[in-house]
PDB file of C-alpha atoms in Angstrom:
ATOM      1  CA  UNK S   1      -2.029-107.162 -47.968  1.00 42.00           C
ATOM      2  CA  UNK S   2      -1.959-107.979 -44.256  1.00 41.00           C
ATOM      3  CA  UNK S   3      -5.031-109.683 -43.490  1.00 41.00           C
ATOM      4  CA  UNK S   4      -4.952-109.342 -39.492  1.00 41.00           C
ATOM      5  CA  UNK S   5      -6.994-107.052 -37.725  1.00 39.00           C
ATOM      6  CA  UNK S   6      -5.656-103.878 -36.094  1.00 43.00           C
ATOM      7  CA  UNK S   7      -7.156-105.586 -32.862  1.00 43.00           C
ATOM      8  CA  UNK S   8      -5.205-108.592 -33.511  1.00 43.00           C
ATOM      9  CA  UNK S   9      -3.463-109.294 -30.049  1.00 41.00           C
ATOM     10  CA  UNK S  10      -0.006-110.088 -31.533  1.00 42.00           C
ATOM     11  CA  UNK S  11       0.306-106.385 -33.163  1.00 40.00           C
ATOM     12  CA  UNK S  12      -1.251-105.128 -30.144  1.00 43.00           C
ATOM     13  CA  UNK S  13      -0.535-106.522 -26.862  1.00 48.00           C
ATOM     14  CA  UNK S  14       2.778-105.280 -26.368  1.00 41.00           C
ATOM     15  CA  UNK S  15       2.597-101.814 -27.670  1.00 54.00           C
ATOM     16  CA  UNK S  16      -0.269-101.577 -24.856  1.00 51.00           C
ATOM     17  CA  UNK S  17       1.826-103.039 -22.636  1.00 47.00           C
ATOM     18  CA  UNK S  18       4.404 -99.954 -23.403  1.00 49.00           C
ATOM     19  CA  UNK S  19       1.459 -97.604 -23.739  1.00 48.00           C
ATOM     20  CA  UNK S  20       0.370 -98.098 -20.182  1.00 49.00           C
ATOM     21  CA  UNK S  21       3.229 -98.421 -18.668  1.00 55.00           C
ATOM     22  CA  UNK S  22       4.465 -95.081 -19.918  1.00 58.00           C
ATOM     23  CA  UNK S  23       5.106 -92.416 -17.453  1.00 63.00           C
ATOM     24  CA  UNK S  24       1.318 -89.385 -17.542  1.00 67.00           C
ATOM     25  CA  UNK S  25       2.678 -86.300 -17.951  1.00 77.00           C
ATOM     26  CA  UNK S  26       5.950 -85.346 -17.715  1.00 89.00           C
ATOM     27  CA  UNK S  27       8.721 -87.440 -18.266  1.00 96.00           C
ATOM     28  CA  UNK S  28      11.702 -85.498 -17.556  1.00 98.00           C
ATOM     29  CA  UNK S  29      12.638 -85.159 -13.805  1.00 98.00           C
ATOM     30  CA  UNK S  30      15.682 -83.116 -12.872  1.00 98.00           C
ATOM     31  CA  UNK S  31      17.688 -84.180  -9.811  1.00 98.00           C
ATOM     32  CA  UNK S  32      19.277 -82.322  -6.879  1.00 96.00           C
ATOM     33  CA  UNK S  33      22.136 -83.368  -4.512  1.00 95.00           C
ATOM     34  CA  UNK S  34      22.407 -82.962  -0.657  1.00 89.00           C
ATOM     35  CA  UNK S  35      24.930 -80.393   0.708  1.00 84.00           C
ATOM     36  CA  UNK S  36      28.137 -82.019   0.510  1.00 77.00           C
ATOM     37  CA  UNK S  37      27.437 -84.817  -2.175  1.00 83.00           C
ATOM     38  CA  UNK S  38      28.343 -84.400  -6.088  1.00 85.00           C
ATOM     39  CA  UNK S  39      25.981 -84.245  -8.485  1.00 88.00           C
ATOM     40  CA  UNK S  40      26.948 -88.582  -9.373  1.00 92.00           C
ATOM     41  CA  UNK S  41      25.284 -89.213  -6.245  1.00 95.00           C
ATOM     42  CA  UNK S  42      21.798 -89.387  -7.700  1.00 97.00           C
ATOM     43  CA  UNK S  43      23.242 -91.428 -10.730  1.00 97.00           C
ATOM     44  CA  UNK S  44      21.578 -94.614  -9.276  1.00 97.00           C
ATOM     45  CA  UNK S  45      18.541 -93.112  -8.615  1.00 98.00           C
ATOM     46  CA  UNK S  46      18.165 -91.531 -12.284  1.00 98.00           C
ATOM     47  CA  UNK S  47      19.374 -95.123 -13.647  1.00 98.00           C
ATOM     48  CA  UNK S  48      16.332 -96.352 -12.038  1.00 98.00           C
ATOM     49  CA  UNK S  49      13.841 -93.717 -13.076  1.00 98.00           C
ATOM     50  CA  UNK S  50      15.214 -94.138 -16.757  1.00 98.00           C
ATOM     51  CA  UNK S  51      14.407 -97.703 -16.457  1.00 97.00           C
ATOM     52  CA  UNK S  52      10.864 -96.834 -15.527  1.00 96.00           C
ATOM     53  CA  UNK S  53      10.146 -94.522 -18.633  1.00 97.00           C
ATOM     54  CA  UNK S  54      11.599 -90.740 -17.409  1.00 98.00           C
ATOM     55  CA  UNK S  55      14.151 -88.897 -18.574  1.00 98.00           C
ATOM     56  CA  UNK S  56      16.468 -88.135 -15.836  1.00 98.00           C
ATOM     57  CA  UNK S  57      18.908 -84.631 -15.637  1.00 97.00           C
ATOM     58  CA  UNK S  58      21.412 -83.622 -12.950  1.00 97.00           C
ATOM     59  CA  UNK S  59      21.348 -79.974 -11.666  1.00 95.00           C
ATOM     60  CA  UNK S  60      24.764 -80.201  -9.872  1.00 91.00           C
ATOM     61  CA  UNK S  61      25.263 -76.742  -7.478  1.00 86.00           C
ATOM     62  CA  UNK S  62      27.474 -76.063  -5.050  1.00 77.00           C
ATOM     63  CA  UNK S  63      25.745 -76.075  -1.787  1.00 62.00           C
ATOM     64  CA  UNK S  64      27.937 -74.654   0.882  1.00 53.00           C
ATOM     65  CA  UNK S  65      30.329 -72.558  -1.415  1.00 52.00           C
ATOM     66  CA  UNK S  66      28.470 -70.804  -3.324  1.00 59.00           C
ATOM     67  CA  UNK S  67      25.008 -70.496  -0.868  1.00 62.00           C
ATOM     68  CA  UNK S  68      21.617 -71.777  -1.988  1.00 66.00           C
ATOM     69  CA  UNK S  69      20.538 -68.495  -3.590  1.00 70.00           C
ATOM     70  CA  UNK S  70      23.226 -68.651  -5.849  1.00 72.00           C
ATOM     71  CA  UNK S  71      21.769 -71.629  -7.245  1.00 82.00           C
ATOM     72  CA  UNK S  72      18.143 -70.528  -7.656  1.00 84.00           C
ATOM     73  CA  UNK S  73      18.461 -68.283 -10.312  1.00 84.00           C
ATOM     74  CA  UNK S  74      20.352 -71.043 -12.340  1.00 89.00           C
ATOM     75  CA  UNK S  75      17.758 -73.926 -11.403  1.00 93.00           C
ATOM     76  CA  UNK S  76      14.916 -71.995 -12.551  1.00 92.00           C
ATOM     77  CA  UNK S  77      16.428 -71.701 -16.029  1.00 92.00           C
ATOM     78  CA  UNK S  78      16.518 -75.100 -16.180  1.00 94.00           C
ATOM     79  CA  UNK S  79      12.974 -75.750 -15.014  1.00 96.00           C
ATOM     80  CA  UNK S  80      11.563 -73.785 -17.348  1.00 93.00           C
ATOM     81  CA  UNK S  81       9.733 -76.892 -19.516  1.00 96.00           C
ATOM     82  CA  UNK S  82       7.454 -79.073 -17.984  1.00 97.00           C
ATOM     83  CA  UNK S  83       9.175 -81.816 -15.519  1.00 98.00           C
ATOM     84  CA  UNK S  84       9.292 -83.292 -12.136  1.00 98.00           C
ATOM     85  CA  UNK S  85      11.972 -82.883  -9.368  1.00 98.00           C
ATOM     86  CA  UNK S  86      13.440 -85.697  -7.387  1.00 98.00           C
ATOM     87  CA  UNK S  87      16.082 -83.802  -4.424  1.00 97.00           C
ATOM     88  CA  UNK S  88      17.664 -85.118  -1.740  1.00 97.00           C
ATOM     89  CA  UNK S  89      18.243 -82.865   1.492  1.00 94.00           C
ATOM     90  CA  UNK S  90      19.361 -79.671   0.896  1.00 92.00           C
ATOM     91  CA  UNK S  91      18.346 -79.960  -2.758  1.00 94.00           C
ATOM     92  CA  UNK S  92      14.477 -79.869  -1.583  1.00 95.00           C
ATOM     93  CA  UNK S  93      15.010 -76.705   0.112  1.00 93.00           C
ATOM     94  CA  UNK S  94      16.532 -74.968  -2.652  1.00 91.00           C
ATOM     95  CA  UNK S  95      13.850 -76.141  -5.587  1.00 95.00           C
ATOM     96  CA  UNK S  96      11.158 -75.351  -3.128  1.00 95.00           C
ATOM     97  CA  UNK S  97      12.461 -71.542  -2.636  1.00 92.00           C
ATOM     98  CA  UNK S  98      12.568 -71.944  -6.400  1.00 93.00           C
ATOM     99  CA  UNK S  99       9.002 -72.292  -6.591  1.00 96.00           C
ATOM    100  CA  UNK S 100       8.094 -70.262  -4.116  1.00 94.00           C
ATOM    101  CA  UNK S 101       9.916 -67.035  -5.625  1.00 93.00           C
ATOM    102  CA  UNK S 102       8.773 -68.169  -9.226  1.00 95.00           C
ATOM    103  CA  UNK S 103       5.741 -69.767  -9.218  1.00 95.00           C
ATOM    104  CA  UNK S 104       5.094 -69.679 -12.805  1.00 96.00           C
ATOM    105  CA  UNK S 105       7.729 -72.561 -13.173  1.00 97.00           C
ATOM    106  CA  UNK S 106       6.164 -75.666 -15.057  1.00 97.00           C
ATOM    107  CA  UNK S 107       7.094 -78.302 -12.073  1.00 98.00           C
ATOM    108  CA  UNK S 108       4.115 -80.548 -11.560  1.00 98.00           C
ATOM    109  CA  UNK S 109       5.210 -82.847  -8.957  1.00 98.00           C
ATOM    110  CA  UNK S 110       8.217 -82.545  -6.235  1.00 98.00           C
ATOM    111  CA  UNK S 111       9.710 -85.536  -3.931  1.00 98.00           C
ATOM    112  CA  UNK S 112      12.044 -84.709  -1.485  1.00 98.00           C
ATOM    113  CA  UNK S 113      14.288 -87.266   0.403  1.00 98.00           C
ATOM    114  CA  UNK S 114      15.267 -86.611   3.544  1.00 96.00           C
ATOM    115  CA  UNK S 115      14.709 -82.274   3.331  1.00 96.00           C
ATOM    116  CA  UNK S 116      14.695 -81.263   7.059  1.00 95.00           C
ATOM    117  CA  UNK S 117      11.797 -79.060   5.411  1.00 96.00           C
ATOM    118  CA  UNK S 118      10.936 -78.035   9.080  1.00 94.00           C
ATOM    119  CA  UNK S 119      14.886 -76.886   9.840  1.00 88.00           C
ATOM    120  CA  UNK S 120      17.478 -79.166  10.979  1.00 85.00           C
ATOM    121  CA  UNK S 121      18.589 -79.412  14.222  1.00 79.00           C
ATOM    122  CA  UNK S 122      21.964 -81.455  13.275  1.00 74.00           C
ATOM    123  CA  UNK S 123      22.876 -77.775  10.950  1.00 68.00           C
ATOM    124  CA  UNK S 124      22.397 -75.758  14.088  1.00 58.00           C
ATOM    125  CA  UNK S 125      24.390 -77.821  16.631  1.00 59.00           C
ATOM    126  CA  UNK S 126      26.975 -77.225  13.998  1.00 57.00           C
ATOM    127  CA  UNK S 127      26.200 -73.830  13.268  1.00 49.00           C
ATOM    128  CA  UNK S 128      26.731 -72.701  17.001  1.00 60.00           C
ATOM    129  CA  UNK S 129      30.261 -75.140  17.683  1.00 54.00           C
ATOM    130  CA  UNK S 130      32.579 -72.338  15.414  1.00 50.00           C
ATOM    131  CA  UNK S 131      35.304 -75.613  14.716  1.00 43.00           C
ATOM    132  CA  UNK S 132      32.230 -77.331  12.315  1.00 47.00           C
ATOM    133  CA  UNK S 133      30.315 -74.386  11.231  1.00 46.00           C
ATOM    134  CA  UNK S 134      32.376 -73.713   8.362  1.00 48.00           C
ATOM    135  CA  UNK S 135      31.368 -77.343   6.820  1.00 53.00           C
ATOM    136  CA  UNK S 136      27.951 -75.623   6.325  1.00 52.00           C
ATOM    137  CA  UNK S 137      28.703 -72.672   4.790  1.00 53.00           C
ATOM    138  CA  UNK S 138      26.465 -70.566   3.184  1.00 58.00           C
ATOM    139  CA  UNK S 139      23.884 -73.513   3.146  1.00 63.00           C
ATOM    140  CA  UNK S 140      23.969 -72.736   6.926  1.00 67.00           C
ATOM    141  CA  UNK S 141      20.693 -70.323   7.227  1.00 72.00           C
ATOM    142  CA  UNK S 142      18.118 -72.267   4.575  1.00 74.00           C
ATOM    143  CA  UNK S 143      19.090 -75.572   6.732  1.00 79.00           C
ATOM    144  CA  UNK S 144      18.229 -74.358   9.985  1.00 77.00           C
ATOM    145  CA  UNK S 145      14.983 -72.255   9.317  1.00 82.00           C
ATOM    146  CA  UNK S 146      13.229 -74.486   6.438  1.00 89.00           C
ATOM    147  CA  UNK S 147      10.536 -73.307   4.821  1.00 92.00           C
ATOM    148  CA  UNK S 148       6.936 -72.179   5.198  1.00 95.00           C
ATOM    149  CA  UNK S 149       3.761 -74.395   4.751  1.00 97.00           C
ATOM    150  CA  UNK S 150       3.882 -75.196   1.373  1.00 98.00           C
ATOM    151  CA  UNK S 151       1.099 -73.252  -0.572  1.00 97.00           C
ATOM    152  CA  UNK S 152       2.853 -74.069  -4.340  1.00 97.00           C
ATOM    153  CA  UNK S 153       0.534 -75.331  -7.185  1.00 96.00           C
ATOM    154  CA  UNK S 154       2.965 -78.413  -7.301  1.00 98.00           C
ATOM    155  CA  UNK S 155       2.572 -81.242  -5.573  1.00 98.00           C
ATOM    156  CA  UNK S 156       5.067 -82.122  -3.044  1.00 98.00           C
ATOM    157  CA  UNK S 157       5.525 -85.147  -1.687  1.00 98.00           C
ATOM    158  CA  UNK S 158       8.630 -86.274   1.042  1.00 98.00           C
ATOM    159  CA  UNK S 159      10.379 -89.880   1.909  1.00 98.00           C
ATOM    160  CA  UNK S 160      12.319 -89.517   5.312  1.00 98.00           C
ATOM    161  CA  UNK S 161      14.008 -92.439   6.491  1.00 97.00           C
ATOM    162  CA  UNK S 162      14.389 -94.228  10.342  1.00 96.00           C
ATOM    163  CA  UNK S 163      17.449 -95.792  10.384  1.00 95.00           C
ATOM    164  CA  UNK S 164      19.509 -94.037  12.594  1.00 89.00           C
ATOM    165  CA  UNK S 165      23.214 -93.867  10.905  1.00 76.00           C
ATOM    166  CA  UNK S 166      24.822 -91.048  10.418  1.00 61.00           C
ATOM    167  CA  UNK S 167      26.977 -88.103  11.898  1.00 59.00           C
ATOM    168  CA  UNK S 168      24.148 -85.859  12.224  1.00 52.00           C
ATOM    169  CA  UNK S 169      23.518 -87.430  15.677  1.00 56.00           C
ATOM    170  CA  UNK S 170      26.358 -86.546  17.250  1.00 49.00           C
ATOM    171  CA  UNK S 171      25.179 -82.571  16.848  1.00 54.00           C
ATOM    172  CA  UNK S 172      21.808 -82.412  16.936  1.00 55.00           C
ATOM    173  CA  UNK S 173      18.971 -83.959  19.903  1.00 66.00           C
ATOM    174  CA  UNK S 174      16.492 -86.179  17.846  1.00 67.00           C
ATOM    175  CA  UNK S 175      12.988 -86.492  19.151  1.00 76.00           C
ATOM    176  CA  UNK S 176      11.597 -89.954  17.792  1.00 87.00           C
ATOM    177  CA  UNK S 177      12.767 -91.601  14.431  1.00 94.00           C
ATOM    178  CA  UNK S 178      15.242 -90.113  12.589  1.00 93.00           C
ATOM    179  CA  UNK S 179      17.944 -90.972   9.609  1.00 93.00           C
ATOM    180  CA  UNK S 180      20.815 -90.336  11.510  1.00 91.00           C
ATOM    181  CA  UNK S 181      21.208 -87.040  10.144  1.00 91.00           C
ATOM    182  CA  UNK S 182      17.625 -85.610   9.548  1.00 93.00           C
ATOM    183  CA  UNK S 183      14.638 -86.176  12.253  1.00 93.00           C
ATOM    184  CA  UNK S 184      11.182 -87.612  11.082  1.00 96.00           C
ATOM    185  CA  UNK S 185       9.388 -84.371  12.296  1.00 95.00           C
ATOM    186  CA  UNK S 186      11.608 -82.204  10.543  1.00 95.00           C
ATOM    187  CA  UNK S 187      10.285 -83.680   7.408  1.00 97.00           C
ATOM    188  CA  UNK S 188       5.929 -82.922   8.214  1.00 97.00           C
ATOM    189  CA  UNK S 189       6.056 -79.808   6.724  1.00 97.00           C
ATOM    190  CA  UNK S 190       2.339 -78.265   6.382  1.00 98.00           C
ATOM    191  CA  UNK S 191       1.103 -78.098   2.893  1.00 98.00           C
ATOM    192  CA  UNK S 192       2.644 -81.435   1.488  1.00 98.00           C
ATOM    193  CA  UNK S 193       0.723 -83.755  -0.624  1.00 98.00           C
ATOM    194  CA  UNK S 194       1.976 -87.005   0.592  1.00 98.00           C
ATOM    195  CA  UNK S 195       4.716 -88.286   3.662  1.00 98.00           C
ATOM    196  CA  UNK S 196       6.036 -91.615   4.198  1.00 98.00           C
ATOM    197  CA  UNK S 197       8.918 -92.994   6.020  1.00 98.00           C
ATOM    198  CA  UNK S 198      11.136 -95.922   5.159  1.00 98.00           C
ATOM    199  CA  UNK S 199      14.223 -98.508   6.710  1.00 98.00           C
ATOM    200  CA  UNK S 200      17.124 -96.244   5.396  1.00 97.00           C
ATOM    201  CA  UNK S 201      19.357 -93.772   6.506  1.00 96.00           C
ATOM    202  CA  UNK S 202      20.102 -90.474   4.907  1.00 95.00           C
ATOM    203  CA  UNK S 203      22.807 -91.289   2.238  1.00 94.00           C
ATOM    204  CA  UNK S 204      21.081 -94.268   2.422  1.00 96.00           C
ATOM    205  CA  UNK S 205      18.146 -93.032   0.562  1.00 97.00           C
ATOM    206  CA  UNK S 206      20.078 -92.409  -2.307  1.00 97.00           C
ATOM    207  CA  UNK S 207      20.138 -96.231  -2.959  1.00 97.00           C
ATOM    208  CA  UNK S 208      17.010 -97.466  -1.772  1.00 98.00           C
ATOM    209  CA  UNK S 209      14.759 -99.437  -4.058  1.00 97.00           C
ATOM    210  CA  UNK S 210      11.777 -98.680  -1.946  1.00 98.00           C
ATOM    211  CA  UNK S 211      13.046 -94.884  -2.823  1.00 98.00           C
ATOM    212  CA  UNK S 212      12.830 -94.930  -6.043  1.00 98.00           C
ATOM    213  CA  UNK S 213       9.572 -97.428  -6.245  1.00 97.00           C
ATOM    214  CA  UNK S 214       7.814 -94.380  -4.136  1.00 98.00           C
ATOM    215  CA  UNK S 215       9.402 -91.595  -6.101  1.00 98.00           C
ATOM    216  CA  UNK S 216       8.307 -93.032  -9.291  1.00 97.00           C
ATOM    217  CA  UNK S 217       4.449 -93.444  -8.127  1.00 97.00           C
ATOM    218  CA  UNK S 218       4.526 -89.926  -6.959  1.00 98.00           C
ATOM    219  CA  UNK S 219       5.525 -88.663 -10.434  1.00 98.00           C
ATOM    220  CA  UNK S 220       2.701 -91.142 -11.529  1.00 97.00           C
ATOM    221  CA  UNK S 221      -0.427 -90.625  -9.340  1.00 96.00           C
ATOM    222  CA  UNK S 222       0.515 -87.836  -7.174  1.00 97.00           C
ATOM    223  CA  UNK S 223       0.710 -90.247  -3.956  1.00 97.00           C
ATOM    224  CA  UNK S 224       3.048 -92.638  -2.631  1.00 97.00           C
ATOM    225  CA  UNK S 225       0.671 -95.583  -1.908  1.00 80.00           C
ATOM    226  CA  UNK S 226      -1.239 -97.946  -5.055  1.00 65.00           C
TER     227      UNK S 226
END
């Protein structure tokens, strides 16, 4: 017979350790892509939520091709079991409609990265120039109006970035800090849970450390700070 104790600290300490560090809640997040980027592009991010304790799935869509509302019906089949949702520009405006037409959907907690929640002005510069409106397709209408104060039951919570590189400049008139492609204030959408703003740009977020640290607490705690 083993004579330690159940208490004994060599038996116990590190399956603690693993107890608290595991993830309240759920631990599958599903991620979405910006406009124009394939579904890969949040590979890094998911490698770092795995890491963490989640369970990381791509929803890959096609944005401008096939129109957000194509995608909706789709996405909400496969948030139909508890989970989280980590999205990155247009991908925030499409889980959010989501929600919003189906709000018996399991999602507890949402972070968006860079979602011009508020409409972005960098979609209608090239929305009204008829050479570069085509590169928007039918994405073109959800990324120029937003959405509506959020009202969900989930908790939403957005990282925009301030570092000013990116194409989206050259089409749309920032006012303040912006990621180059999405301004700070189109981000403060009514309703959210939690806003912050980091050093990165708008692909850039995609690969930020501080990202994912933030994104990770928000599936957590339901906040971005400790």
């Amino acid at each position: 017979m083993d004579s330690r104790s159940d208490t004994d600290p060599r038996k116990s300490a590190e399956p603690a350790a693993a107890r608290a560090a595991r993830p309240r809640g759920p631990r599958r997040v599903l991620l979405l892509h910006g406009i124009w980027m394939p579904g890969a592009s949040m590979a890094w991010l998911g490698a770092r939520l795995k890491a963490a304790g989640f369970e990381p799935e791509v929803f890959a869509y096609a944005g401008a091709a096939a129109g957000p509302e194509a995608s909706v019906a789709r996405l909400a089949a496969r948030l139909d079991t508890p989970c989280h949702v980590l999205a990155h520009s247009l991908g925030g405006l499409i889980v959010l409609d989501a929600l919003r037409e189906r709000p018996q959907l399991p999602v507890r907690r949402v972070v968006c990265l860079g979602t011009p929640l508020c409409g972005s002005a960098a979609a209608g510069g090239l929305a009204r120039k008829a050479w570069s409106a085509a590169v928007l397709g039918r994405a073109a209408e959800v990324l120029q109006r937003g959405c509506p104060p959020w009202r969900g039951a989930a908790e939403v919570g957005l990282i925009a970035g301030r570092t000013p590189h990116g194409l989206g400049r050259f089409f749309g008139r920032f006012e303040g800090e912006n990621d180059g492609t999405v301004a700070v204030a189109e981000t403060r959408l009514p309703g959210l849970r939690d806003h912050t703003v980091i050093d990165a740009s708008h692909s850039g977020l995609l690969f930020s450390a501080q990202a994912a640290r933030l994104a990770e607490g928000f599936f957590r705690r339901g906040r971005f700070g400790d």
